Amino acid sequence: MDTYDPSALRPRLPSPLEAVADERFARRGLTLLLKRDDLIHPDLPGNKWRKLALNLRAAAGRPVLTFGGAYSNHLRATAAAGRLLGFPTIGIVRGDELAGRPLNPSLARCAADGMRLEFATRSAYRAKHEPEVLAGFLERAPEGTYVVPEGGSNALAAQGCAALGGELSGRADVAAVACGTGGTLAGLAAGFDGRTLGVPVLRGGFLGGEVRALQEAAFGGPRGDWRLDERFHCGGYGRTTPELDAFAQDFEARHGLAIERLYVAKMLLALVSLAEEGAFPSGTRIAAVVTGARDQSVSSR
């Protein structure tokens, strides 16, 4: 492949929007729609494609250095993009205690796709945004390396995700998305003409500030009508509960769709719970953004 433009990978855009017959919504006069971003590309599905596309164009074939945990879907997507488009990738992994252990399936996939993995101490990882710490990582990288932040969330990522809002405008009244680092929500809300619900998968209550900062960087100020519901993280990032798993299994049985546990299941649980609470008026069309595929999920940890 002689181009570094990710459009050469022929993403499926706009992604499908599928109506789902679910009596938990129908009996309240609500319509549930699934925005199948998981079908955009087999190796860069969902919000990973939308957040990376503009960043990869900006990198223009230079090496890309980015950050993630041991099970990071963002690291996997970046490594896959490097393999498919022919540029080097470097992954800074949280936890130097992992360096001497066998690679888990996620990291093994990154390595197989050609990503150079470096294991950072947890203190250095927390300080990765500080100039001197980042400079230390870049000292070991090739000259001209392009840096993409953890989760891929920066101004370009938010701008890329604004197209998602555009695809849903006029077709839904509420759009819901699971949130890790906030980039998808920031862009979705900016491009959508309805109300946007973000469902954080982390504890801590900090995400609102992150979304506002991303919108400031990407669009020059606040955009869209968005809010967060922080009740459905199920213990925090990378964690599930037996109740969440039972909910996801029930949803799979009802609709024949495999549900990713760490993000998508939490967002769907939020929507069902909010519908039962009467949070949406009759006639509301609710679009649930499916940001990842089931095989990306990992067990509780």
mmCIF file of N, CA, C and O in Angstrom, residues 208-244:
data_model
loop_
_atom_site.group_PDB
_atom_site.id
_atom_site.type_symbol
_atom_site.label_atom_id
_atom_site.label_comp_id
_atom_site.label_asym_id
_atom_site.label_seq_id
_atom_site.Cartn_x
_atom_site.Cartn_y
_atom_site.Cartn_z
ATOM 1 N N GLY A 208 -16.321 15.108 32.869
ATOM 2 C CA GLY A 208 -16.948 16.317 32.355
ATOM 3 C C GLY A 208 -15.930 17.382 32.006
ATOM 4 O O GLY A 208 -16.013 18.027 30.946
ATOM 5 N N GLY A 209 -14.955 17.579 32.872
ATOM 6 C CA GLY A 209 -13.909 18.549 32.597
ATOM 7 C C GLY A 209 -13.078 18.175 31.385
ATOM 8 O O GLY A 209 -12.670 19.044 30.597
ATOM 9 N N GLU A 210 -12.826 16.866 31.203
ATOM 10 C CA GLU A 210 -12.062 16.411 30.045
ATOM 11 C C GLU A 210 -12.823 16.690 28.745
ATOM 12 O O GLU A 210 -12.236 17.128 27.751
ATOM 13 N N VAL A 211 -14.133 16.434 28.757
ATOM 14 C CA VAL A 211 -14.933 16.670 27.550
ATOM 15 C C VAL A 211 -14.958 18.160 27.215
ATOM 16 O O VAL A 211 -14.815 18.555 26.047
ATOM 17 N N ARG A 212 -15.136 18.990 28.229
ATOM 18 C CA ARG A 212 -15.142 20.435 27.975
ATOM 19 C C ARG A 212 -13.804 20.910 27.412
ATOM 20 O O ARG A 212 -13.757 21.749 26.494
ATOM 21 N N ALA A 213 -12.702 20.387 27.950
ATOM 22 C CA ALA A 213 -11.381 20.770 27.447
ATOM 23 C C ALA A 213 -11.178 20.314 26.002
ATOM 24 O O ALA A 213 -10.603 21.053 25.181
ATOM 25 N N LEU A 214 -11.645 19.127 25.676
ATOM 26 C CA LEU A 214 -11.525 18.639 24.308
ATOM 27 C C LEU A 214 -12.351 19.484 23.347
ATOM 28 O O LEU A 214 -11.902 19.784 22.233
ATOM 29 N N GLN A 215 -13.548 19.868 23.754
ATOM 30 C CA GLN A 215 -14.361 20.710 22.870
ATOM 31 C C GLN A 215 -13.729 22.084 22.692
ATOM 32 O O GLN A 215 -13.788 22.660 21.597
ATOM 33 N N GLU A 216 -13.129 22.608 23.737
ATOM 34 C CA GLU A 216 -12.430 23.881 23.615
ATOM 35 C C GLU A 216 -11.290 23.768 22.603
ATOM 36 O O GLU A 216 -11.105 24.638 21.736
ATOM 37 N N ALA A 217 -10.516 22.688 22.703
ATOM 38 C CA ALA A 217 -9.384 22.504 21.797
ATOM 39 C C ALA A 217 -9.827 22.238 20.365
ATOM 40 O O ALA A 217 -9.192 22.702 19.413
ATOM 41 N N ALA A 218 -10.909 21.485 20.208
ATOM 42 C CA ALA A 218 -11.330 21.062 18.867
ATOM 43 C C ALA A 218 -12.214 22.079 18.166
ATOM 44 O O ALA A 218 -12.118 22.254 16.938
ATOM 45 N N PHE A 219 -13.069 22.761 18.946
ATOM 46 C CA PHE A 219 -14.102 23.597 18.330
ATOM 47 C C PHE A 219 -14.099 25.036 18.846
ATOM 48 O O PHE A 219 -14.930 25.840 18.436
ATOM 49 N N GLY A 220 -13.201 25.336 19.763
ATOM 50 C CA GLY A 220 -13.111 26.687 20.283
ATOM 51 C C GLY A 220 -14.051 27.004 21.421
ATOM 52 O O GLY A 220 -14.104 28.142 21.892
ATOM 53 N N GLY A 221 -14.790 26.010 21.904
ATOM 54 C CA GLY A 221 -15.716 26.236 23.007
ATOM 55 C C GLY A 221 -16.734 25.128 23.097
ATOM 56 O O GLY A 221 -16.680 24.146 22.342
ATOM 57 N N PRO A 222 -17.696 25.233 24.032
ATOM 58 C CA PRO A 222 -18.700 24.180 24.225
ATOM 59 C C PRO A 222 -19.531 23.968 22.965
ATOM 60 O O PRO A 222 -19.848 24.916 22.240
ATOM 61 N N ARG A 223 -19.902 22.721 22.733
ATOM 62 C CA ARG A 223 -20.744 22.382 21.593
ATOM 63 C C ARG A 223 -21.741 21.304 22.007
ATOM 64 O O ARG A 223 -21.386 20.332 22.683
ATOM 65 N N GLY A 224 -22.976 21.476 21.611
ATOM 66 C CA GLY A 224 -23.980 20.432 21.767
ATOM 67 C C GLY A 224 -24.597 20.389 23.151
ATOM 68 O O GLY A 224 -24.122 21.002 24.105
ATOM 69 N N ASP A 225 -25.683 19.632 23.210
ATOM 70 C CA ASP A 225 -26.439 19.423 24.448
ATOM 71 C C ASP A 225 -26.073 18.039 24.973
ATOM 72 O O ASP A 225 -26.593 17.035 24.496
ATOM 73 N N TRP A 226 -25.145 17.980 25.922
ATOM 74 C CA TRP A 226 -24.693 16.680 26.406
ATOM 75 C C TRP A 226 -24.671 16.653 27.926
ATOM 76 O O TRP A 226 -24.579 17.676 28.590
ATOM 77 N N ARG A 227 -24.781 15.437 28.453
ATOM 78 C CA ARG A 227 -24.668 15.234 29.894
ATOM 79 C C ARG A 227 -24.076 13.860 30.139
ATOM 80 O O ARG A 227 -24.044 13.009 29.235
ATOM 81 N N LEU A 228 -23.635 13.624 31.369
ATOM 82 C CA LEU A 228 -23.078 12.346 31.790
ATOM 83 C C LEU A 228 -23.978 11.707 32.834
ATOM 84 O O LEU A 228 -24.562 12.395 33.658
ATOM 85 N N ASP A 229 -24.069 10.393 32.787
ATOM 86 C CA ASP A 229 -24.686 9.628 33.873
ATOM 87 C C ASP A 229 -23.621 8.658 34.372
ATOM 88 O O ASP A 229 -23.251 7.715 33.669
ATOM 89 N N GLU A 230 -23.139 8.895 35.588
ATOM 90 C CA GLU A 230 -21.966 8.182 36.099
ATOM 91 C C GLU A 230 -22.308 6.998 36.981
ATOM 92 O O GLU A 230 -21.452 6.494 37.707
ATOM 93 N N ARG A 231 -23.525 6.480 36.884
ATOM 94 C CA ARG A 231 -23.973 5.406 37.774
ATOM 95 C C ARG A 231 -23.671 4.012 37.249
ATOM 96 O O ARG A 231 -23.919 3.021 37.948
ATOM 97 N N PHE A 232 -23.134 3.881 36.058
ATOM 98 C CA PHE A 232 -23.123 2.572 35.410
ATOM 99 C C PHE A 232 -21.721 2.076 35.066
ATOM 100 O O PHE A 232 -21.544 1.272 34.152
ATOM 101 N N HIS A 233 -20.711 2.510 35.814
ATOM 102 C CA HIS A 233 -19.342 2.063 35.539
ATOM 103 C C HIS A 233 -19.089 0.642 36.035
ATOM 104 O O HIS A 233 -18.091 0.026 35.670
ATOM 105 N N CYS A 234 -19.967 0.103 36.886
ATOM 106 C CA CYS A 234 -19.880 -1.287 37.361
ATOM 107 C C CYS A 234 -18.532 -1.592 38.020
ATOM 108 O O CYS A 234 -17.946 -2.656 37.821
ATOM 109 N N GLY A 235 -18.050 -0.644 38.790
ATOM 110 C CA GLY A 235 -16.818 -0.866 39.531
ATOM 111 C C GLY A 235 -15.611 -0.151 38.984
ATOM 112 O O GLY A 235 -14.584 -0.084 39.638
ATOM 113 N N GLY A 236 -15.704 0.371 37.757
ATOM 114 C CA GLY A 236 -14.586 1.115 37.208
ATOM 115 C C GLY A 236 -14.074 0.529 35.907
ATOM 116 O O GLY A 236 -14.619 -0.439 35.358
ATOM 117 N N TYR A 237 -13.005 1.124 35.407
ATOM 118 C CA TYR A 237 -12.469 0.741 34.111
ATOM 119 C C TYR A 237 -11.999 -0.717 34.110
ATOM 120 O O TYR A 237 -11.326 -1.176 35.029
ATOM 121 N N GLY A 238 -12.352 -1.420 33.051
ATOM 122 C CA GLY A 238 -11.920 -2.801 32.905
ATOM 123 C C GLY A 238 -12.662 -3.775 33.802
ATOM 124 O O GLY A 238 -12.291 -4.944 33.867
ATOM 125 N N ARG A 239 -13.707 -3.314 34.488
ATOM 126 C CA ARG A 239 -14.419 -4.171 35.434
ATOM 127 C C ARG A 239 -15.839 -4.436 34.956
ATOM 128 O O ARG A 239 -16.454 -3.593 34.303
ATOM 129 N N THR A 240 -16.310 -5.607 35.304
ATOM 130 C CA THR A 240 -17.705 -5.954 35.084
ATOM 131 C C THR A 240 -18.244 -6.547 36.384
ATOM 132 O O THR A 240 -17.503 -6.732 37.353
ATOM 133 N N THR A 241 -19.522 -6.846 36.395
ATOM 134 C CA THR A 241 -20.163 -7.502 37.528
ATOM 135 C C THR A 241 -20.993 -8.658 37.006
ATOM 136 O O THR A 241 -21.340 -8.693 35.822
ATOM 137 N N PRO A 242 -21.354 -9.602 37.862
ATOM 138 C CA PRO A 242 -22.257 -10.671 37.413
ATOM 139 C C PRO A 242 -23.573 -10.119 36.876
ATOM 140 O O PRO A 242 -24.132 -10.663 35.920
ATOM 141 N N GLU A 243 -24.053 -9.033 37.466
ATOM 142 C CA GLU A 243 -25.311 -8.442 37.011
ATOM 143 C C GLU A 243 -25.163 -7.867 35.598
ATOM 144 O O GLU A 243 -26.061 -8.020 34.759
ATOM 145 N N LEU A 244 -24.036 -7.215 35.334
ATOM 146 C CA LEU A 244 -23.812 -6.682 33.996
ATOM 147 C C LEU A 244 -23.711 -7.800 32.979
ATOM 148 O O LEU A 244 -24.263 -7.715 31.872
#
